[in-house]
Short mmCIF file of C-alpha atoms in Angstrom, two decimals:
data_model
loop_
_atom_site.label_atom_id
_atom_site.label_comp_id
_atom_site.label_asym_id
_atom_site.label_seq_id
_atom_site.Cartn_x
_atom_site.Cartn_y
_atom_site.Cartn_z
CA MET A 1 30.35 94.01 122.05
CA ASN A 2 27.38 94.36 124.15
CA ILE A 3 26.49 97.26 126.01
CA THR A 4 28.25 96.07 129.34
CA HIS A 5 31.36 96.06 127.82
CA LEU A 6 30.80 99.26 125.90
CA THR A 7 29.93 100.84 129.10
CA PHE A 8 32.88 99.90 131.05
CA ARG A 9 35.43 100.84 128.55
CA CYS A 10 34.06 104.08 128.42
CA TYR A 11 34.12 104.38 132.31
CA LEU A 12 37.79 103.50 132.44
CA SER A 13 38.67 106.20 129.39
CA THR A 14 37.30 108.53 131.33
CA SER A 15 38.24 107.58 135.13
CA PRO A 16 41.11 110.10 136.62
CA LEU A 17 43.13 107.13 138.14
CA PHE A 18 42.74 105.14 134.43
CA ARG A 19 43.81 108.21 132.86
CA VAL A 20 46.98 108.87 135.56
CA ASN A 21 47.93 105.19 135.14
CA SER A 22 47.98 105.26 131.43
CA ALA A 23 50.00 108.47 131.77
CA ARG A 24 52.34 106.73 133.85
CA LEU A 25 52.74 103.69 131.53
CA LEU A 26 53.14 106.15 128.41
CA SER A 27 55.70 108.42 130.41
CA ALA A 28 57.74 104.81 131.24
CA THR A 29 57.40 103.40 127.51
CA GLN A 30 58.96 106.70 125.77
CA VAL A 31 62.02 107.03 128.63
CA THR A 32 62.60 103.62 127.62
CA MET A 33 62.49 104.73 123.80
CA ALA A 34 64.62 107.69 124.42
CA SER A 35 66.98 105.68 126.21
CA SER A 36 67.97 104.21 123.16
CA ARG A 37 67.15 107.15 120.85
CA HIS A 38 69.50 109.78 122.94
CA LYS A 39 72.20 107.42 122.86
CA ASN A 40 75.58 109.33 121.55
CA ALA A 41 76.90 108.54 118.15
CA LYS A 42 79.20 106.01 117.84
CA ARG A 43 82.08 108.13 116.45
CA ILE A 44 82.09 110.31 119.99
CA GLU A 45 82.16 107.03 121.84
CA GLY A 46 85.10 107.21 124.57
CA LEU A 47 85.68 111.06 123.21
CA ASP A 48 84.01 113.01 126.51
CA LYS A 49 86.95 112.98 128.63
CA ASN A 50 89.00 116.04 127.97
CA VAL A 51 92.00 117.64 130.01
CA TRP A 52 91.07 121.36 129.54
CA VAL A 53 87.56 120.90 131.01
CA ALA A 54 89.20 119.16 134.09
CA PHE A 55 92.06 121.31 134.88
CA THR A 56 90.90 124.57 133.57
CA SER A 57 87.78 124.58 136.14
CA VAL A 58 89.98 123.51 139.09
CA ALA A 59 92.60 125.97 138.55
CA ALA A 60 89.76 128.80 138.33
CA ASP A 61 90.51 129.84 141.94
CA PRO A 62 92.07 133.35 141.31
CA ALA A 63 94.57 132.21 144.03
CA ILE A 64 96.18 129.73 141.87
CA VAL A 65 98.62 130.64 139.92
CA ASN A 66 98.21 129.22 136.65
CA LEU A 67 100.85 128.16 134.16
CA GLY A 68 98.93 125.87 132.71
CA GLN A 69 96.29 126.73 130.19
CA GLY A 70 98.22 128.11 127.04
CA TYR A 71 96.50 131.14 126.98
CA PRO A 72 98.87 134.59 127.04
CA ASP A 73 98.52 137.36 130.27
CA ILE A 74 100.16 139.73 128.26
CA PRO A 75 98.26 142.33 126.13
CA PRO A 76 97.62 141.81 122.21
CA PRO A 77 99.91 144.55 120.08
CA LEU A 78 97.97 147.71 120.32
CA TYR A 79 97.20 148.08 116.72
CA VAL A 80 95.67 144.63 116.28
CA LYS A 81 93.17 145.98 119.22
CA GLU A 82 92.54 149.24 117.80
CA GLY A 83 92.00 147.68 113.91
CA LEU A 84 89.26 145.73 115.84
CA ALA A 85 87.55 148.67 117.39
CA GLN A 86 87.94 150.27 114.04
CA ALA A 87 86.78 147.45 112.10
CA ALA A 88 83.59 147.16 114.51
CA SER A 89 82.71 150.98 113.70
CA VAL A 90 82.26 150.35 110.10
CA ASP A 91 78.47 149.21 109.55
CA ARG A 92 79.21 146.91 106.85
CA LEU A 93 81.98 144.89 108.62
CA ASN A 94 79.30 143.77 111.16
CA GLN A 95 77.52 141.80 108.40
CA TYR A 96 78.71 138.47 106.90
CA THR A 97 81.83 138.01 104.38
CA ARG A 98 82.97 135.57 102.62
CA GLY A 99 82.75 131.73 103.85
CA PHE A 100 86.05 131.09 102.86
CA GLY A 101 87.69 134.12 104.05
CA HIS A 102 87.50 137.82 104.58
CA PRO A 103 88.71 138.94 101.11
CA SER A 104 91.28 141.49 102.63
CA LEU A 105 92.21 139.06 105.55
CA VAL A 106 92.96 136.00 102.69
CA LYS A 107 95.13 138.46 100.68
CA ALA A 108 97.03 139.77 103.52
CA LEU A 109 97.54 135.91 104.44
CA SER A 110 98.34 135.37 100.30
CA GLN A 111 101.02 138.11 100.92
CA VAL A 112 102.64 137.09 104.22
CA TYR A 113 102.93 133.58 103.13
CA GLY A 114 104.06 134.41 99.55
CA LYS A 115 106.55 135.56 100.96
CA VAL A 116 107.41 132.88 103.46
CA TYR A 117 106.85 130.27 100.82
CA ASP A 118 108.79 132.18 98.29
CA ARG A 119 105.97 131.22 95.74
CA GLU A 120 102.70 132.61 94.75
CA ILE A 121 99.77 131.62 96.95
CA ASP A 122 95.89 132.10 95.37
CA PRO A 123 94.18 134.17 98.11
CA PHE A 124 90.72 132.75 97.43
CA LYS A 125 91.33 128.80 96.08
CA GLU A 126 94.54 128.15 98.36
CA ILE A 127 93.67 129.52 101.61
CA LEU A 128 90.75 128.88 104.10
CA VAL A 129 90.03 130.96 107.40
CA THR A 130 88.22 128.70 109.74
CA VAL A 131 87.24 129.12 113.74
CA GLY A 132 90.78 128.65 115.16
CA GLY A 133 93.45 126.14 114.23
CA TYR A 134 90.95 123.94 115.91
CA GLY A 135 88.53 124.58 112.71
CA SER A 136 91.41 123.66 110.12
CA LEU A 137 92.32 120.21 111.67
CA PHE A 138 88.61 119.76 111.81
CA SER A 139 87.97 120.78 108.22
CA CYS A 140 91.46 118.38 107.18
CA MET A 141 90.28 115.59 109.38
CA GLN A 142 86.40 115.67 108.05
CA ALA A 143 87.23 116.44 104.10
CA LEU A 144 90.41 114.42 103.51
CA VAL A 145 90.15 111.33 106.38
CA GLU A 146 87.54 108.75 105.79
CA HIS A 147 86.36 105.66 107.36
CA GLY A 148 89.27 102.72 107.22
CA ASP A 149 91.99 105.58 106.86
CA GLU A 150 95.02 105.44 108.99
CA VAL A 151 96.39 108.67 110.39
CA ILE A 152 99.96 108.72 112.20
CA ILE A 153 100.75 110.96 114.94
CA ILE A 154 103.63 111.97 116.46
CA GLU A 155 103.64 111.66 120.43
CA PRO A 156 103.42 113.96 122.56
CA PHE A 157 100.43 115.64 120.30
CA PHE A 158 98.09 118.23 121.19
CA ASP A 159 95.17 116.47 122.43
CA CYS A 160 92.29 117.20 120.01
CA TYR A 161 94.09 115.07 117.19
CA VAL A 162 93.42 111.48 118.33
CA PRO A 163 89.53 112.37 118.72
CA MET A 164 89.47 114.24 115.33
CA VAL A 165 90.57 110.89 113.68
CA ARG A 166 88.68 108.76 115.54
CA MET A 167 85.52 111.15 114.59
CA ALA A 168 86.31 110.84 110.99
CA GLY A 169 86.04 106.90 111.00
CA ALA A 170 89.70 106.59 110.72
CA THR A 171 92.60 104.87 113.26
CA PRO A 172 95.00 107.03 114.97
CA VAL A 173 98.66 105.24 114.43
CA LEU A 174 101.15 106.84 117.61
CA ILE A 175 104.93 106.94 117.43
CA PRO A 176 106.48 108.90 120.35
CA LEU A 177 109.35 111.15 120.14
CA ARG A 178 112.19 109.88 122.30
CA LEU A 179 114.66 111.29 124.85
CA LYS A 180 118.26 110.32 123.17
CA PRO A 181 119.52 107.89 126.00
CA ASP A 182 122.94 109.81 126.98
CA LYS A 183 120.95 113.07 127.64
CA LYS A 184 121.25 113.26 131.35
CA ARG A 185 121.58 116.89 132.06
CA ASN A 186 120.64 120.42 130.23
CA ILE A 187 118.44 118.78 127.96
CA THR A 188 116.86 120.66 125.65
CA SER A 189 113.65 119.71 122.90
CA ALA A 190 116.40 118.78 120.39
CA ASP A 191 117.17 116.29 122.40
CA TRP A 192 113.88 114.35 121.63
CA VAL A 193 113.67 111.89 118.33
CA LEU A 194 112.12 109.64 115.92
CA ASP A 195 113.57 106.48 115.76
CA GLN A 196 113.70 106.24 111.83
CA ASP A 197 112.83 102.80 111.84
CA GLU A 198 110.15 102.78 113.72
CA LEU A 199 109.04 105.86 111.65
CA ALA A 200 109.28 104.10 108.81
CA SER A 201 106.98 100.89 109.91
CA LYS A 202 103.97 103.15 110.41
CA PHE A 203 103.41 103.74 107.01
CA ASN A 204 101.18 101.33 105.17
CA SER A 205 98.65 100.99 102.28
CA LYS A 206 95.80 102.61 104.74
CA THR A 207 98.07 105.29 105.72
CA LYS A 208 96.02 108.42 104.46
CA ALA A 209 98.18 111.11 106.37
CA ILE A 210 100.89 112.58 108.69
CA ILE A 211 100.19 114.96 111.56
CA ILE A 212 102.98 117.17 112.29
CA ASN A 213 103.36 119.89 115.27
CA THR A 214 106.33 121.97 114.53
CA PRO A 215 107.22 123.90 116.90
CA ASN A 216 105.62 121.06 119.09
CA ASN A 217 103.21 121.31 121.66
CA PRO A 218 104.27 120.82 124.75
CA ILE A 219 107.63 119.84 123.98
CA GLY A 220 108.79 122.82 122.01
CA LYS A 221 110.62 120.81 119.39
CA ILE A 222 111.12 121.94 115.98
CA PHE A 223 111.96 119.46 113.45
CA THR A 224 115.16 120.09 111.78
CA ARG A 225 115.54 120.09 107.95
CA ASP A 226 116.56 116.30 108.15
CA GLU A 227 113.83 115.13 109.98
CA LEU A 228 111.39 116.91 107.92
CA GLN A 229 112.76 115.49 104.55
CA ALA A 230 112.89 111.93 106.13
CA ILE A 231 108.97 112.37 106.68
CA ALA A 232 108.90 114.28 103.30
CA ASP A 233 110.32 111.27 101.81
CA LEU A 234 107.93 108.34 103.38
CA CYS A 235 105.09 110.89 102.68
CA ILE A 236 106.01 110.82 98.84
CA LYS A 237 106.88 106.88 98.45
CA HIS A 238 103.54 105.83 100.19
CA ASP A 239 101.58 108.53 98.30
CA THR A 240 100.57 110.19 101.67
CA LEU A 241 98.96 113.85 102.38
CA CYS A 242 100.68 115.62 105.57
CA PHE A 243 98.87 117.77 107.81
CA SER A 244 101.43 120.47 109.37
CA ASP A 245 100.48 122.34 112.25
CA GLU A 246 102.28 125.61 112.63
CA VAL A 247 100.69 127.20 114.69
CA TYR A 248 103.61 128.33 116.73
CA GLU A 249 105.64 129.45 113.70
CA TRP A 250 106.55 132.62 114.36
CA LEU A 251 107.94 131.52 118.09
CA THR A 252 111.68 130.33 117.50
CA TYR A 253 114.34 131.02 119.81
CA LYS A 254 117.89 132.13 119.20
CA GLY A 255 120.22 129.12 117.25
CA HIS A 256 116.45 127.74 115.74
CA GLN A 257 115.12 128.06 111.95
CA HIS A 258 111.26 126.93 111.51
CA ILE A 259 111.14 125.24 108.23
CA LYS A 260 107.55 124.49 106.37
CA ILE A 261 107.54 120.89 105.21
CA ALA A 262 105.44 122.17 102.01
CA THR A 263 108.64 123.93 101.02
CA LEU A 264 110.36 120.61 100.56
CA PRO A 265 110.33 119.38 97.07
CA GLY A 266 107.16 117.46 96.19
CA MET A 267 104.92 118.47 99.53
CA TRP A 268 103.34 121.48 98.57
CA GLU A 269 101.02 119.25 96.52
CA ARG A 270 100.33 116.64 99.42
CA THR A 271 100.44 119.38 102.74
CA VAL A 272 97.88 121.44 104.06
CA THR A 273 99.45 124.17 106.65
CA ILE A 274 97.55 125.15 109.67
CA SER A 275 98.33 128.58 111.70
CA SER A 276 96.38 130.67 113.68
CA ALA A 277 95.50 134.51 114.96
CA GLY A 278 95.51 133.62 118.41
CA LYS A 279 99.26 132.54 118.49
CA THR A 280 100.50 134.88 115.69
CA PHE A 281 99.07 137.80 117.85
CA SER A 282 98.39 136.47 121.11
CA VAL A 283 94.59 136.53 120.91
CA THR A 284 93.75 133.31 121.15
CA GLY A 285 90.16 134.72 122.08
CA TRP A 286 89.69 135.61 118.71
CA LYS A 287 89.24 132.41 117.51
CA LEU A 288 90.60 132.50 113.78
CA GLY A 289 92.91 130.23 112.07
CA TRP A 290 93.68 128.95 107.99
CA SER A 291 94.54 126.43 106.36
CA ILE A 292 97.11 126.79 103.53
CA GLY A 293 97.38 124.08 100.48
CA PRO A 294 96.92 123.49 96.99
CA GLU A 295 93.67 124.20 95.36
CA HIS A 296 93.00 120.27 95.14
CA LEU A 297 93.06 119.77 98.66
CA VAL A 298 91.66 123.18 100.00
CA LYS A 299 88.51 123.17 97.90
CA HIS A 300 87.49 120.29 99.84
CA LEU A 301 88.38 121.95 103.33
CA GLN A 302 86.28 124.57 102.03
CA THR A 303 83.11 122.25 101.15
CA VAL A 304 83.45 121.06 104.63
CA MET A 305 83.56 124.93 106.16
CA GLN A 306 80.45 125.72 103.96
CA ASN A 307 78.34 122.88 105.20
CA THR A 308 79.26 123.52 109.01
CA LEU A 309 80.43 126.89 110.11
CA TYR A 310 79.85 128.78 107.27
CA THR A 311 81.89 131.90 107.84
CA CYS A 312 83.85 133.45 110.76
CA PRO A 313 82.94 136.86 112.47
CA THR A 314 84.15 139.80 110.02
CA PRO A 315 85.27 142.51 112.47
CA LEU A 316 87.96 140.18 113.96
CA GLN A 317 89.10 139.02 110.21
CA GLU A 318 89.22 142.80 109.09
CA ALA A 319 91.32 143.23 112.43
CA VAL A 320 93.71 140.44 111.62
CA ALA A 321 94.12 141.66 108.06
CA GLN A 322 95.07 144.91 109.16
CA GLY A 323 97.57 143.44 111.85
CA LEU A 324 99.25 141.04 109.11
CA LEU A 325 99.83 144.17 106.41
CA VAL A 326 101.50 146.13 109.48
CA ASP A 327 103.92 143.44 110.63
CA TYR A 328 104.35 142.52 106.54
CA GLU A 329 106.01 145.60 106.19
CA ARG A 330 108.29 145.23 109.32
CA MET A 331 109.44 141.60 108.12
CA GLY A 332 113.02 141.07 108.85
CA GLN A 333 113.04 144.36 111.23
CA PRO A 334 113.34 144.23 115.05
CA ASP A 335 109.61 145.80 115.66
CA CYS A 336 107.98 143.22 113.81
CA TYR A 337 105.58 141.33 115.89
CA PHE A 338 106.33 138.05 113.92
CA SER A 339 110.20 138.55 115.96
CA SER A 340 109.76 140.41 118.74
CA LEU A 341 107.42 138.41 120.53
CA ALA A 342 109.89 135.33 120.36
CA THR A 343 112.29 138.10 121.71
CA GLU A 344 110.51 138.90 124.44
CA LEU A 345 109.53 135.27 125.29
CA GLU A 346 112.86 133.70 125.32
CA ALA A 347 113.99 135.88 128.54
CA LYS A 348 110.96 134.44 130.26
CA ARG A 349 111.84 130.49 128.98
CA ASP A 350 115.02 131.03 130.72
CA ARG A 351 113.87 132.62 133.66
CA LEU A 352 111.68 129.86 134.15
CA ALA A 353 113.90 127.13 133.10
CA THR A 354 116.56 128.39 135.96
CA ILE A 355 114.27 128.92 138.37
CA LEU A 356 112.89 125.04 137.85
CA HIS A 357 116.67 123.73 138.00
CA SER A 358 117.33 125.52 141.11
CA VAL A 359 114.70 123.75 143.29
CA GLY A 360 115.50 120.30 141.54
CA MET A 361 113.36 119.87 138.54
CA THR A 362 114.56 118.60 134.94
CA PRO A 363 112.93 121.42 132.52
CA VAL A 364 113.21 120.47 128.78
CA VAL A 365 114.20 123.58 127.26
CA PRO A 366 112.02 124.28 123.94
CA GLU A 367 113.59 125.52 120.94
CA GLY A 368 110.10 127.08 120.24
CA GLY A 369 106.33 127.75 120.98
CA TYR A 370 105.70 128.95 124.87
CA PHE A 371 105.77 126.00 126.84
CA MET A 372 108.16 123.86 128.85
CA ILE A 373 107.55 120.09 129.95
CA VAL A 374 109.52 119.59 133.38
CA ASP A 375 110.69 116.33 134.96
CA VAL A 376 109.27 116.21 138.44
CA THR A 377 110.87 112.61 139.18
CA ALA A 378 113.50 114.12 141.58
CA LEU A 379 111.06 115.53 143.92
CA ASN A 380 110.29 111.97 144.63
CA GLN A 381 106.53 112.90 145.78
CA ASP A 382 104.77 110.33 147.29
CA LEU A 383 101.28 110.26 145.65
CA SER A 384 100.10 106.60 147.08
CA HIS A 385 97.39 108.33 149.67
CA MET A 386 95.37 109.51 146.27
CA GLU A 387 92.77 107.21 144.93
CA GLY A 388 92.28 106.46 141.27
CA ASP A 389 94.23 104.81 138.63
CA GLU A 390 95.11 107.99 136.74
CA ALA A 391 98.59 108.90 135.42
CA TYR A 392 101.16 110.30 138.12
CA ASP A 393 101.53 113.54 136.71
CA TYR A 394 97.22 114.09 136.86
CA LYS A 395 98.06 112.80 140.51
CA PHE A 396 100.70 115.18 140.74
CA ILE A 397 99.03 118.19 139.44
CA LYS A 398 95.90 117.90 141.15
CA TRP A 399 98.08 117.50 144.87
CA MET A 400 100.40 120.30 143.45
CA ILE A 401 97.35 122.99 142.75
CA LYS A 402 95.96 121.50 146.12
CA GLU A 403 98.93 122.09 148.41
CA LYS A 404 101.05 124.81 146.75
CA LYS A 405 98.71 126.70 144.61
CA LEU A 406 100.11 125.98 141.32
CA ALA A 407 98.37 124.89 138.30
CA ALA A 408 100.19 123.03 135.01
CA ILE A 409 98.98 120.65 132.37
CA PRO A 410 99.78 116.85 132.86
CA VAL A 411 101.26 115.32 129.71
CA THR A 412 100.00 111.99 129.31
CA ALA A 413 97.24 113.82 128.25
CA PHE A 414 98.85 114.48 125.05
CA CYS A 415 99.76 110.89 124.46
CA GLY A 416 98.39 107.39 124.12
CA ASP A 417 98.06 104.52 126.94
CA ASP A 418 101.22 102.52 125.46
CA SER A 419 103.59 105.88 126.23
CA ARG A 420 102.28 106.67 129.34
CA LYS A 421 104.92 105.40 131.90
CA GLN A 422 107.15 107.04 129.53
CA PHE A 423 105.69 110.76 129.80
CA GLU A 424 104.10 110.46 133.48
CA LYS A 425 106.70 112.09 135.26
CA TYR A 426 106.59 115.41 132.97
CA ILE A 427 104.50 118.17 133.80
CA ARG A 428 103.76 121.18 131.42
CA LEU A 429 104.17 124.75 131.89
CA CYS A 430 103.21 128.10 130.19
CA PHE A 431 105.58 130.97 129.75
CA ILE A 432 103.69 133.29 128.00
CA LYS A 433 102.78 135.00 131.21
CA GLN A 434 103.20 138.49 132.79
CA ASP A 435 106.50 139.02 135.04
CA SER A 436 104.10 139.10 138.32
CA THR A 437 102.78 135.64 137.37
CA LEU A 438 105.91 134.05 136.74
CA ASP A 439 106.70 136.12 140.26
CA ALA A 440 104.39 134.53 141.95
CA ALA A 441 105.37 130.88 140.36
CA GLU A 442 108.70 131.42 141.28
CA GLY A 443 107.64 132.37 145.23
CA ILE A 444 106.01 129.10 145.12
CA LEU A 445 109.17 127.13 143.74
CA LYS A 446 111.51 128.57 145.78
CA ASN A 447 109.51 127.76 148.91
CA TRP A 448 108.28 123.97 147.40
CA ASN A 449 109.98 122.16 150.92
CA LYS A 450 108.93 125.04 153.38
#
């Protein structure tokens, strides 16, 4: 290299113009690289849309009466709230606790559920405490479901089931509850049933698990012993696991009984049952849940927990433990919160159903839980002016929030595309609300056509 070339290269390397253009070129290259390296993982592809994000923000205006998102605006039991304050005042209870569940909580759970299951439950090997029912479901999927598996899901389903199955690399296989064809009036959640032949056709050698939700969100259906037995028979025949989401287990209304599928013959060893403190004590913001099942399954869920979230807040676990022990002693008595909350909510359910009937809507009266789906077909609301290809119920609720100041949740958020037409004229309302909230909703509904 001669001196002229060397001098020219040195000039370029020190020239401000060269440095600026080089930086721009480097920046453009980095952006190009980032666009591929920063792309989402395939396991979350297409899972970014979420009904709660969409409608919770729309309904945030305090002028809107919110019967959408399922959180209570009634107070939790006083002894549960006081238990949290007491736990937080103890220094050691503000530190980490056992990763798989605070000892006092898992022991309390084993007492309560030992009585319910009529069997001894090992608090340390057969129970896992997680961040809400969500955490329990996530642990099930990550621990026991893998690429190539199929998981049967009954529609309508809680909306996180399908994304969690897909994130595990498995395929959701959907089957809808169908309204009995002869039911036109006085419809209840018991009138929605599975076609047994259709259900049987969904099981095959790839079926790793079935998810059931009883009482069901959003319909409120409580699966009968015969219905559960039919599912159990198929699980046993095909050596399939069962993930039983029973977070609304205590909220059953007169004339109905909640039965745990894990108590049926041959099902304990293949079932993980999920519940939560949020639904048990009306403290959804505490986000504590638990999984109960045989050691050979729960130990794998524990592995997921120790390598993801590790543990849950100690004071919250202690407060729930003390609350459970209070109601354990009251079980079978009128003042036990496990049963007294359902008594309180039954009156709210009946009131809401009466209001809806009076304005021409068709409520599906739930046997359990605190949601009610409502057929709005008779309102004949023309929404053709609204753009987009969203299902009718999505458009209807957006219109209702804007024009009527009443919020609900679209039921097609809880089903797949193939069942969209079956459910798109239904909306979901929540009735675990103060009387003042229901009063406001009643005022809107009774003045619907004005």
